[in-house]
């Protein structure tokens, strides 16, 4: 009997006889495979909507504006006469909509020297004709020059990345000029305080005089109609009948004075008793 190729682990040759058991198992496996494929197709068709909702979709990127403020060291510009200087301090506001946040600081470091040089050149031009004790005039001239010749915000670009810069400028006095102006300003502040105090006192006195009653004029003759009518005296109330003052009779004799006490060693003399007072006849 030849050996069974299935038992030996080999595939049967085509055309070799297959027993009935193997035929039944092959038909059953084929049926199960067809059923599994149909079931898998139904599951895949039902899972498609859920899988489409879970798929990753690349949405359009929303532009985000990144803002940073830098305040470098102040700029020193010579004033009129080239003896004293002004201190120009600026705060730069940098913003960009298409710069990556991790590279934003690197771009700002690249553009910051250009913006500083741009402002310094304009400040030197404006401070050449301004006296060293007038920082307000320099600030007004620098603001007008920025608005007329180089209006902010300033634009900077590097490749596809664009930046805008807007400076905020303040002007400070030279320390030597500050020491020279300090006594003048102290005296001016003192005079202004005294002037305000005198003005307040005058206002308070005027308000007090407005609310105070006006005294009558002694030189103007008093009119008869304006004379106040004499107020009638209130009736005098007498004592009650049972009061002690009503029971006192002024016709009764007064009591005798008290007897003087004898000196030590002397004998006192008895004093005869006085008769009781008698009431007068009605």
PDB file of C-alpha atoms in Angstrom:
ATOM      1  CA  UNK A   1       0.000   0.000   0.000  1.00  0.00           C
ATOM      2  CA  UNK A   2       1.545   3.269  -1.006  1.00  0.00           C
ATOM      3  CA  UNK A   3       2.057   5.810   1.791  1.00  0.00           C
ATOM      4  CA  UNK A   4      -0.542   8.540   2.220  1.00  0.00           C
ATOM      5  CA  UNK A   5       0.970  11.848   1.024  1.00  0.00           C
ATOM      6  CA  UNK A   6      -1.201  13.896   3.433  1.00  0.00           C
ATOM      7  CA  UNK A   7      -0.046  11.874   6.386  1.00  0.00           C
ATOM      8  CA  UNK A   8       3.534  12.215   5.210  1.00  0.00           C
ATOM      9  CA  UNK A   9       3.146  16.040   5.110  1.00  0.00           C
ATOM     10  CA  UNK A  10       3.202  16.352   1.311  1.00  0.00           C
ATOM     11  CA  UNK A  11       0.606  17.792  -1.021  1.00  0.00           C
ATOM     12  CA  UNK A  12      -1.241  15.195  -3.009  1.00  0.00           C
ATOM     13  CA  UNK A  13      -0.404  14.998  -6.635  1.00  0.00           C
ATOM     14  CA  UNK A  14      -3.007  16.260  -9.077  1.00  0.00           C
ATOM     15  CA  UNK A  15      -5.299  13.570 -10.243  1.00  0.00           C
ATOM     16  CA  UNK A  16      -4.562  11.358  -7.232  1.00  0.00           C
ATOM     17  CA  UNK A  17      -7.616   9.810  -5.620  1.00  0.00           C
ATOM     18  CA  UNK A  18      -8.948  11.648  -2.555  1.00  0.00           C
ATOM     19  CA  UNK A  19     -10.995   9.843  -0.036  1.00  0.00           C
ATOM     20  CA  UNK A  20     -14.460  10.989   0.944  1.00  0.00           C
ATOM     21  CA  UNK A  21     -13.437  12.458   4.313  1.00  0.00           C
ATOM     22  CA  UNK A  22     -10.941  14.797   2.775  1.00  0.00           C
ATOM     23  CA  UNK A  23     -13.473  15.817   0.186  1.00  0.00           C
ATOM     24  CA  UNK A  24     -16.007  16.644   2.849  1.00  0.00           C
ATOM     25  CA  UNK A  25     -13.440  18.682   4.838  1.00  0.00           C
ATOM     26  CA  UNK A  26     -12.357  20.567   1.749  1.00  0.00           C
ATOM     27  CA  UNK A  27     -15.939  21.487   0.859  1.00  0.00           C
ATOM     28  CA  UNK A  28     -16.658  22.586   4.408  1.00  0.00           C
ATOM     29  CA  UNK A  29     -13.501  24.709   4.544  1.00  0.00           C
ATOM     30  CA  UNK A  30     -14.410  26.317   1.261  1.00  0.00           C
ATOM     31  CA  UNK A  31     -17.881  27.154   2.538  1.00  0.00           C
ATOM     32  CA  UNK A  32     -16.530  28.574   5.773  1.00  0.00           C
ATOM     33  CA  UNK A  33     -14.039  30.692   3.860  1.00  0.00           C
ATOM     34  CA  UNK A  34     -16.768  32.097   1.631  1.00  0.00           C
ATOM     35  CA  UNK A  35     -18.926  32.880   4.648  1.00  0.00           C
ATOM     36  CA  UNK A  36     -16.010  34.553   6.424  1.00  0.00           C
ATOM     37  CA  UNK A  37     -15.251  36.697   3.382  1.00  0.00           C
ATOM     38  CA  UNK A  38     -18.870  37.776   3.064  1.00  0.00           C
ATOM     39  CA  UNK A  39     -19.030  38.631   6.770  1.00  0.00           C
ATOM     40  CA  UNK A  40     -15.766  40.577   6.537  1.00  0.00           C
ATOM     41  CA  UNK A  41     -17.091  42.572   3.583  1.00  0.00           C
ATOM     42  CA  UNK A  42     -20.244  43.477   5.528  1.00  0.00           C
ATOM     43  CA  UNK A  43     -18.186  44.545   8.559  1.00  0.00           C
ATOM     44  CA  UNK A  44     -15.866  46.626   6.388  1.00  0.00           C
ATOM     45  CA  UNK A  45     -18.780  48.342   4.655  1.00  0.00           C
ATOM     46  CA  UNK A  46     -20.403  49.164   8.040  1.00  0.00           C
ATOM     47  CA  UNK A  47     -17.131  50.441   9.536  1.00  0.00           C
ATOM     48  CA  UNK A  48     -16.340  52.789   6.652  1.00  0.00           C
ATOM     49  CA  UNK A  49     -18.333  55.821   8.007  1.00  0.00           C
ATOM     50  CA  UNK A  50     -16.775  55.506  11.460  1.00  0.00           C
ATOM     51  CA  UNK A  51     -13.307  55.140  10.002  1.00  0.00           C
ATOM     52  CA  UNK A  52     -13.777  58.177   7.766  1.00  0.00           C
ATOM     53  CA  UNK A  53     -14.594  60.264  10.855  1.00  0.00           C
ATOM     54  CA  UNK A  54     -11.405  59.024  12.526  1.00  0.00           C
ATOM     55  CA  UNK A  55      -9.147  59.697   9.579  1.00  0.00           C
ATOM     56  CA  UNK A  56      -6.642  62.548  10.062  1.00  0.00           C
ATOM     57  CA  UNK A  57      -7.417  65.558   7.894  1.00  0.00           C
ATOM     58  CA  UNK A  58      -5.016  68.438   7.457  1.00  0.00           C
ATOM     59  CA  UNK A  59      -7.060  71.596   8.037  1.00  0.00           C
ATOM     60  CA  UNK A  60      -6.025  75.026   6.875  1.00  0.00           C
ATOM     61  CA  UNK A  61      -3.691  76.654   9.379  1.00  0.00           C
ATOM     62  CA  UNK A  62      -5.180  79.647  11.192  1.00  0.00           C
ATOM     63  CA  UNK A  63      -2.769  82.604  11.273  1.00  0.00           C
ATOM     64  CA  UNK A  64      -1.553  83.340  14.800  1.00  0.00           C
ATOM     65  CA  UNK A  65       0.051  86.683  15.590  1.00  0.00           C
ATOM     66  CA  UNK A  66       3.077  86.430  17.878  1.00  0.00           C
ATOM     67  CA  UNK A  67       4.055  89.607  19.734  1.00  0.00           C
ATOM     68  CA  UNK A  68       7.275  90.403  21.601  1.00  0.00           C
ATOM     69  CA  UNK A  69       8.536  93.611  23.221  1.00  0.00           C
ATOM     70  CA  UNK A  70      12.209  94.503  23.455  1.00  0.00           C
ATOM     71  CA  UNK A  71      13.787  97.394  25.368  1.00  0.00           C
ATOM     72  CA  UNK A  72      17.494  97.660  24.514  1.00  0.00           C
ATOM     73  CA  UNK A  73      19.935 100.157  25.978  1.00  0.00           C
ATOM     74  CA  UNK A  74      19.082 103.819  25.563  1.00  0.00           C
ATOM     75  CA  UNK A  75      20.489 105.806  22.674  1.00  0.00           C
ATOM     76  CA  UNK A  76      22.745 108.799  23.395  1.00  0.00           C
ATOM     77  CA  UNK A  77      22.336 111.689  20.953  1.00  0.00           C
ATOM     78  CA  UNK A  78      24.160 115.071  21.214  1.00  0.00           C
ATOM     79  CA  UNK A  79      22.053 118.161  21.913  1.00  0.00           C
ATOM     80  CA  UNK A  80      22.501 121.668  20.538  1.00  0.00           C
ATOM     81  CA  UNK A  81      26.079 122.808  21.053  1.00  0.00           C
ATOM     82  CA  UNK A  82      27.492 119.267  21.146  1.00  0.00           C
ATOM     83  CA  UNK A  83      28.240 119.621  24.897  1.00  0.00           C
ATOM     84  CA  UNK A  84      25.330 117.864  26.570  1.00  0.00           C
ATOM     85  CA  UNK A  85      23.363 114.879  25.344  1.00  0.00           C
ATOM     86  CA  UNK A  86      19.855 113.443  25.417  1.00  0.00           C
ATOM     87  CA  UNK A  87      18.943 109.906  26.390  1.00  0.00           C
ATOM     88  CA  UNK A  88      16.456 108.340  23.952  1.00  0.00           C
ATOM     89  CA  UNK A  89      14.877 105.151  25.266  1.00  0.00           C
ATOM     90  CA  UNK A  90      12.620 103.106  22.973  1.00  0.00           C
ATOM     91  CA  UNK A  91      10.451 100.030  23.426  1.00  0.00           C
ATOM     92  CA  UNK A  92      10.111  97.968  20.242  1.00  0.00           C
ATOM     93  CA  UNK A  93       6.977  95.883  19.689  1.00  0.00           C
ATOM     94  CA  UNK A  94       7.608  93.051  17.237  1.00  0.00           C
ATOM     95  CA  UNK A  95       4.768  91.033  15.677  1.00  0.00           C
ATOM     96  CA  UNK A  96       4.457  88.377  12.961  1.00  0.00           C
ATOM     97  CA  UNK A  97       1.692  86.138  11.635  1.00  0.00           C
ATOM     98  CA  UNK A  98       3.711  83.518   9.736  1.00  0.00           C
ATOM     99  CA  UNK A  99       6.784  83.038  11.934  1.00  0.00           C
ATOM    100  CA  UNK A 100       7.167  79.836  13.870  1.00  0.00           C
ATOM    101  CA  UNK A 101       7.140  80.423  17.645  1.00  0.00           C
ATOM    102  CA  UNK A 102      10.417  78.584  18.209  1.00  0.00           C
ATOM    103  CA  UNK A 103      12.164  80.805  15.624  1.00  0.00           C
ATOM    104  CA  UNK A 104      10.474  84.076  16.547  1.00  0.00           C
ATOM    105  CA  UNK A 105      13.206  85.224  18.957  1.00  0.00           C
ATOM    106  CA  UNK A 106      15.929  84.397  16.456  1.00  0.00           C
ATOM    107  CA  UNK A 107      14.292  86.585  13.791  1.00  0.00           C
ATOM    108  CA  UNK A 108      13.837  89.442  16.256  1.00  0.00           C
ATOM    109  CA  UNK A 109      17.517  89.278  17.230  1.00  0.00           C
ATOM    110  CA  UNK A 110      18.393  89.604  13.531  1.00  0.00           C
ATOM    111  CA  UNK A 111      16.128  92.608  12.894  1.00  0.00           C
ATOM    112  CA  UNK A 112      16.681  94.479  16.180  1.00  0.00           C
ATOM    113  CA  UNK A 113      20.004  96.180  15.200  1.00  0.00           C
ATOM    114  CA  UNK A 114      18.431  97.474  11.980  1.00  0.00           C
ATOM    115  CA  UNK A 115      15.503  99.046  13.861  1.00  0.00           C
ATOM    116  CA  UNK A 116      17.825 100.567  16.491  1.00  0.00           C
ATOM    117  CA  UNK A 117      20.068 102.127  13.841  1.00  0.00           C
ATOM    118  CA  UNK A 118      17.013 103.444  12.020  1.00  0.00           C
ATOM    119  CA  UNK A 119      15.740 105.257  15.120  1.00  0.00           C
ATOM    120  CA  UNK A 120      19.198 106.500  16.139  1.00  0.00           C
ATOM    121  CA  UNK A 121      19.775 108.131  12.749  1.00  0.00           C
ATOM    122  CA  UNK A 122      16.454 109.980  12.989  1.00  0.00           C
ATOM    123  CA  UNK A 123      17.043 111.066  16.629  1.00  0.00           C
ATOM    124  CA  UNK A 124      20.495 112.523  15.845  1.00  0.00           C
ATOM    125  CA  UNK A 125      18.989 114.577  13.052  1.00  0.00           C
ATOM    126  CA  UNK A 126      16.241 115.998  15.300  1.00  0.00           C
ATOM    127  CA  UNK A 127      18.389 116.677  18.417  1.00  0.00           C
ATOM    128  CA  UNK A 128      20.957 118.836  16.614  1.00  0.00           C
ATOM    129  CA  UNK A 129      18.776 121.964  16.926  1.00  0.00           C
ATOM    130  CA  UNK A 130      17.186 121.353  20.372  1.00  0.00           C
ATOM    131  CA  UNK A 131      18.661 122.946  23.568  1.00  0.00           C
ATOM    132  CA  UNK A 132      19.833 120.394  26.144  1.00  0.00           C
ATOM    133  CA  UNK A 133      17.254 121.464  28.752  1.00  0.00           C
ATOM    134  CA  UNK A 134      14.190 120.904  26.526  1.00  0.00           C
ATOM    135  CA  UNK A 135      13.550 117.159  26.232  1.00  0.00           C
ATOM    136  CA  UNK A 136       9.881 117.770  25.473  1.00  0.00           C
ATOM    137  CA  UNK A 137      10.787 119.669  22.289  1.00  0.00           C
ATOM    138  CA  UNK A 138      12.978 116.785  21.143  1.00  0.00           C
ATOM    139  CA  UNK A 139      10.185 114.283  21.786  1.00  0.00           C
ATOM    140  CA  UNK A 140       7.729 116.401  19.767  1.00  0.00           C
ATOM    141  CA  UNK A 141      10.226 116.806  16.899  1.00  0.00           C
ATOM    142  CA  UNK A 142      11.058 113.083  16.874  1.00  0.00           C
ATOM    143  CA  UNK A 143       7.378 112.110  16.868  1.00  0.00           C
ATOM    144  CA  UNK A 144       6.676 114.493  13.997  1.00  0.00           C
ATOM    145  CA  UNK A 145       9.659 113.160  12.035  1.00  0.00           C
ATOM    146  CA  UNK A 146       8.524 109.569  12.539  1.00  0.00           C
ATOM    147  CA  UNK A 147       5.033 110.411  11.294  1.00  0.00           C
ATOM    148  CA  UNK A 148       6.259 112.408   8.301  1.00  0.00           C
ATOM    149  CA  UNK A 149       9.383 110.636   6.995  1.00  0.00           C
ATOM    150  CA  UNK A 150       9.381 107.100   8.423  1.00  0.00           C
ATOM    151  CA  UNK A 151       5.952 106.223   9.819  1.00  0.00           C
ATOM    152  CA  UNK A 152       5.704 103.019  11.878  1.00  0.00           C
ATOM    153  CA  UNK A 153       5.090 100.135  11.854  1.00  0.00           C
ATOM    154  CA  UNK A 154       8.320  99.209  10.100  1.00  0.00           C
ATOM    155  CA  UNK A 155       8.287  96.083   7.919  1.00  0.00           C
ATOM    156  CA  UNK A 156      11.079  93.490   7.788  1.00  0.00           C
ATOM    157  CA  UNK A 157      11.198  90.261   5.771  1.00  0.00           C
ATOM    158  CA  UNK A 158      13.464  87.235   5.556  1.00  0.00           C
ATOM    159  CA  UNK A 159      12.350  84.729   2.960  1.00  0.00           C
ATOM    160  CA  UNK A 160       8.651  84.056   3.433  1.00  0.00           C
ATOM    161  CA  UNK A 161       8.628  85.363   7.014  1.00  0.00           C
ATOM    162  CA  UNK A 162       7.529  88.976   7.551  1.00  0.00           C
ATOM    163  CA  UNK A 163       7.800  91.079  10.716  1.00  0.00           C
ATOM    164  CA  UNK A 164       6.453  94.468  11.784  1.00  0.00           C
ATOM    165  CA  UNK A 165       8.106  96.734  14.362  1.00  0.00           C
ATOM    166  CA  UNK A 166       6.521  99.685  16.178  1.00  0.00           C
ATOM    167  CA  UNK A 167       8.769 101.843  18.431  1.00  0.00           C
ATOM    168  CA  UNK A 168       7.563 103.734  21.506  1.00  0.00           C
ATOM    169  CA  UNK A 169      10.013 106.570  22.289  1.00  0.00           C
ATOM    170  CA  UNK A 170      10.764 108.577  25.463  1.00  0.00           C
ATOM    171  CA  UNK A 171      13.457 111.284  25.953  1.00  0.00           C
ATOM    172  CA  UNK A 172      15.475 111.845  29.152  1.00  0.00           C
ATOM    173  CA  UNK A 173      17.769 114.652  30.338  1.00  0.00           C
ATOM    174  CA  UNK A 174      21.492 114.424  30.728  1.00  0.00           C
ATOM    175  CA  UNK A 175      22.459 113.877  34.369  1.00  0.00           C
ATOM    176  CA  UNK A 176      24.641 117.006  34.370  1.00  0.00           C
ATOM    177  CA  UNK A 177      21.759 119.132  33.068  1.00  0.00           C
ATOM    178  CA  UNK A 178      19.485 117.572  35.683  1.00  0.00           C
ATOM    179  CA  UNK A 179      21.776 118.692  38.500  1.00  0.00           C
ATOM    180  CA  UNK A 180      21.912 122.222  37.080  1.00  0.00           C
ATOM    181  CA  UNK A 181      18.131 122.482  36.777  1.00  0.00           C
ATOM    182  CA  UNK A 182      17.302 121.030  40.205  1.00  0.00           C
ATOM    183  CA  UNK A 183      17.599 124.330  42.253  1.00  0.00           C
ATOM    184  CA  UNK A 184      15.523 126.182  39.662  1.00  0.00           C
ATOM    185  CA  UNK A 185      12.758 123.614  39.776  1.00  0.00           C
ATOM    186  CA  UNK A 186      12.790 123.480  43.578  1.00  0.00           C
ATOM    187  CA  UNK A 187      12.282 127.265  43.732  1.00  0.00           C
ATOM    188  CA  UNK A 188       9.591 127.118  41.079  1.00  0.00           C
ATOM    189  CA  UNK A 189       7.708 124.371  42.905  1.00  0.00           C
ATOM    190  CA  UNK A 190       7.883 126.393  46.146  1.00  0.00           C
ATOM    191  CA  UNK A 191       6.502 129.524  44.449  1.00  0.00           C
ATOM    192  CA  UNK A 192       3.691 127.582  42.801  1.00  0.00           C
ATOM    193  CA  UNK A 193       2.733 126.003  46.134  1.00  0.00           C
ATOM    194  CA  UNK A 194       2.646 129.416  47.818  1.00  0.00           C
ATOM    195  CA  UNK A 195       0.540 130.824  44.981  1.00  0.00           C
ATOM    196  CA  UNK A 196      -1.929 127.951  45.232  1.00  0.00           C
ATOM    197  CA  UNK A 197      -2.111 128.408  48.998  1.00  0.00           C
ATOM    198  CA  UNK A 198      -2.863 132.144  48.670  1.00  0.00           C
ATOM    199  CA  UNK A 199      -5.521 131.443  46.038  1.00  0.00           C
ATOM    200  CA  UNK A 200      -7.174 128.848  48.254  1.00  0.00           C
ATOM    201  CA  UNK A 201      -7.181 131.222  51.205  1.00  0.00           C
ATOM    202  CA  UNK A 202      -8.790 133.970  49.097  1.00  0.00           C
ATOM    203  CA  UNK A 203     -11.465 131.537  47.908  1.00  0.00           C
ATOM    204  CA  UNK A 204     -12.225 130.387  51.444  1.00  0.00           C
ATOM    205  CA  UNK A 205     -12.426 133.984  52.713  1.00  0.00           C
ATOM    206  CA  UNK A 206     -14.759 134.962  49.876  1.00  0.00           C
ATOM    207  CA  UNK A 207     -16.985 131.951  50.538  1.00  0.00           C
ATOM    208  CA  UNK A 208     -17.085 132.714  54.268  1.00  0.00           C
ATOM    209  CA  UNK A 209     -17.970 136.378  53.577  1.00  0.00           C
ATOM    210  CA  UNK A 210     -20.740 135.259  51.183  1.00  0.00           C
ATOM    211  CA  UNK A 211     -22.403 133.007  53.792  1.00  0.00           C
ATOM    212  CA  UNK A 212     -21.912 135.340  56.813  1.00  0.00           C
ATOM    213  CA  UNK A 213     -24.959 137.514  57.861  1.00  0.00           C
ATOM    214  CA  UNK A 214     -24.739 141.228  56.874  1.00  0.00           C
ATOM    215  CA  UNK A 215     -24.696 143.563  59.984  1.00  0.00           C
ATOM    216  CA  UNK A 216     -27.087 146.588  59.948  1.00  0.00           C
ATOM    217  CA  UNK A 217     -25.638 149.966  58.979  1.00  0.00           C
ATOM    218  CA  UNK A 218     -25.408 152.308  62.017  1.00  0.00           C
ATOM    219  CA  UNK A 219     -25.433 155.517  59.906  1.00  0.00           C
ATOM    220  CA  UNK A 220     -28.724 154.669  58.164  1.00  0.00           C
ATOM    221  CA  UNK A 221     -31.745 155.905  60.184  1.00  0.00           C
ATOM    222  CA  UNK A 222     -34.090 153.216  61.300  1.00  0.00           C
ATOM    223  CA  UNK A 223     -37.446 153.328  59.589  1.00  0.00           C
ATOM    224  CA  UNK A 224     -40.628 153.231  61.721  1.00  0.00           C
ATOM    225  CA  UNK A 225     -42.037 150.333  59.753  1.00  0.00           C
ATOM    226  CA  UNK A 226     -38.890 148.321  60.325  1.00  0.00           C
ATOM    227  CA  UNK A 227     -38.881 148.867  64.089  1.00  0.00           C
ATOM    228  CA  UNK A 228     -39.640 145.736  65.989  1.00  0.00           C
ATOM    229  CA  UNK A 229     -42.799 145.957  68.074  1.00  0.00           C
ATOM    230  CA  UNK A 230     -42.161 145.646  71.823  1.00  0.00           C
ATOM    231  CA  UNK A 231     -42.885 142.207  73.029  1.00  0.00           C
ATOM    232  CA  UNK A 232     -45.496 142.148  75.851  1.00  0.00           C
ATOM    233  CA  UNK A 233     -44.216 141.010  79.223  1.00  0.00           C
ATOM    234  CA  UNK A 234     -45.476 137.620  80.291  1.00  0.00           C
ATOM    235  CA  UNK A 235     -47.983 137.650  83.185  1.00  0.00           C
ATOM    236  CA  UNK A 236     -46.428 137.143  86.577  1.00  0.00           C
ATOM    237  CA  UNK A 237     -47.615 134.137  88.417  1.00  0.00           C
ATOM    238  CA  UNK A 238     -48.153 134.529  92.146  1.00  0.00           C
ATOM    239  CA  UNK A 239     -47.439 131.943  94.800  1.00  0.00           C
ATOM    240  CA  UNK A 240     -49.903 129.230  95.557  1.00  0.00           C
ATOM    241  CA  UNK A 241     -52.257 129.688  98.538  1.00  0.00           C
ATOM    242  CA  UNK A 242     -50.677 126.865 100.475  1.00  0.00           C
ATOM    243  CA  UNK A 243     -47.110 128.068  99.810  1.00  0.00           C
ATOM    244  CA  UNK A 244     -44.947 129.067 102.832  1.00  0.00           C
ATOM    245  CA  UNK A 245     -44.589 132.608 101.488  1.00  0.00           C
ATOM    246  CA  UNK A 246     -48.383 133.071 101.554  1.00  0.00           C
ATOM    247  CA  UNK A 247     -48.603 131.930 105.189  1.00  0.00           C
ATOM    248  CA  UNK A 248     -45.947 134.430 106.351  1.00  0.00           C
ATOM    249  CA  UNK A 249     -47.434 137.469 108.110  1.00  0.00           C
ATOM    250  CA  UNK A 250     -45.238 140.573 107.847  1.00  0.00           C
ATOM    251  CA  UNK A 251     -47.059 142.126 110.883  1.00  0.00           C
ATOM    252  CA  UNK A 252     -45.830 139.419 113.231  1.00  0.00           C
ATOM    253  CA  UNK A 253     -42.985 140.605 115.515  1.00  0.00           C
ATOM    254  CA  UNK A 254     -39.593 139.281 114.760  1.00  0.00           C
ATOM    255  CA  UNK A 255     -37.983 136.758 117.044  1.00  0.00           C
ATOM    256  CA  UNK A 256     -35.571 138.128 119.685  1.00  0.00           C
ATOM    257  CA  UNK A 257     -31.856 137.782 119.065  1.00  0.00           C
ATOM    258  CA  UNK A 258     -30.149 134.792 120.706  1.00  0.00           C
ATOM    259  CA  UNK A 259     -28.743 135.151 124.234  1.00  0.00           C
ATOM    260  CA  UNK A 260     -24.977 135.572 124.329  1.00  0.00           C
ATOM    261  CA  UNK A 261     -23.083 132.747 125.946  1.00  0.00           C
ATOM    262  CA  UNK A 262     -21.313 133.536 129.274  1.00  0.00           C
ATOM    263  CA  UNK A 263     -17.585 133.583 129.441  1.00  0.00           C
ATOM    264  CA  UNK A 264     -15.827 130.692 131.106  1.00  0.00           C
ATOM    265  CA  UNK A 265     -16.039 131.012 134.934  1.00  0.00           C
ATOM    266  CA  UNK A 266     -19.157 133.212 134.880  1.00  0.00           C
ATOM    267  CA  UNK A 267     -22.630 132.150 135.874  1.00  0.00           C
ATOM    268  CA  UNK A 268     -25.315 132.463 133.320  1.00  0.00           C
ATOM    269  CA  UNK A 269     -28.554 134.274 134.257  1.00  0.00           C
ATOM    270  CA  UNK A 270     -31.797 132.651 133.209  1.00  0.00           C
ATOM    271  CA  UNK A 271     -33.756 134.613 130.662  1.00  0.00           C
ATOM    272  CA  UNK A 272     -37.476 134.914 131.190  1.00  0.00           C
ATOM    273  CA  UNK A 273     -39.468 133.286 128.448  1.00  0.00           C
ATOM    274  CA  UNK A 274     -41.133 135.558 125.951  1.00  0.00           C
ATOM    275  CA  UNK A 275     -44.884 135.395 125.549  1.00  0.00           C
ATOM    276  CA  UNK A 276     -46.020 133.798 122.324  1.00  0.00           C
ATOM    277  CA  UNK A 277     -46.927 136.197 119.563  1.00  0.00           C
ATOM    278  CA  UNK A 278     -50.557 136.912 119.095  1.00  0.00           C
ATOM    279  CA  UNK A 279     -52.290 137.186 115.846  1.00  0.00           C
ATOM    280  CA  UNK A 280     -53.880 140.530 114.990  1.00  0.00           C
ATOM    281  CA  UNK A 281     -57.585 140.790 114.790  1.00  0.00           C
ATOM    282  CA  UNK A 282     -59.004 140.633 111.395  1.00  0.00           C
TER     283      UNK A 282
END
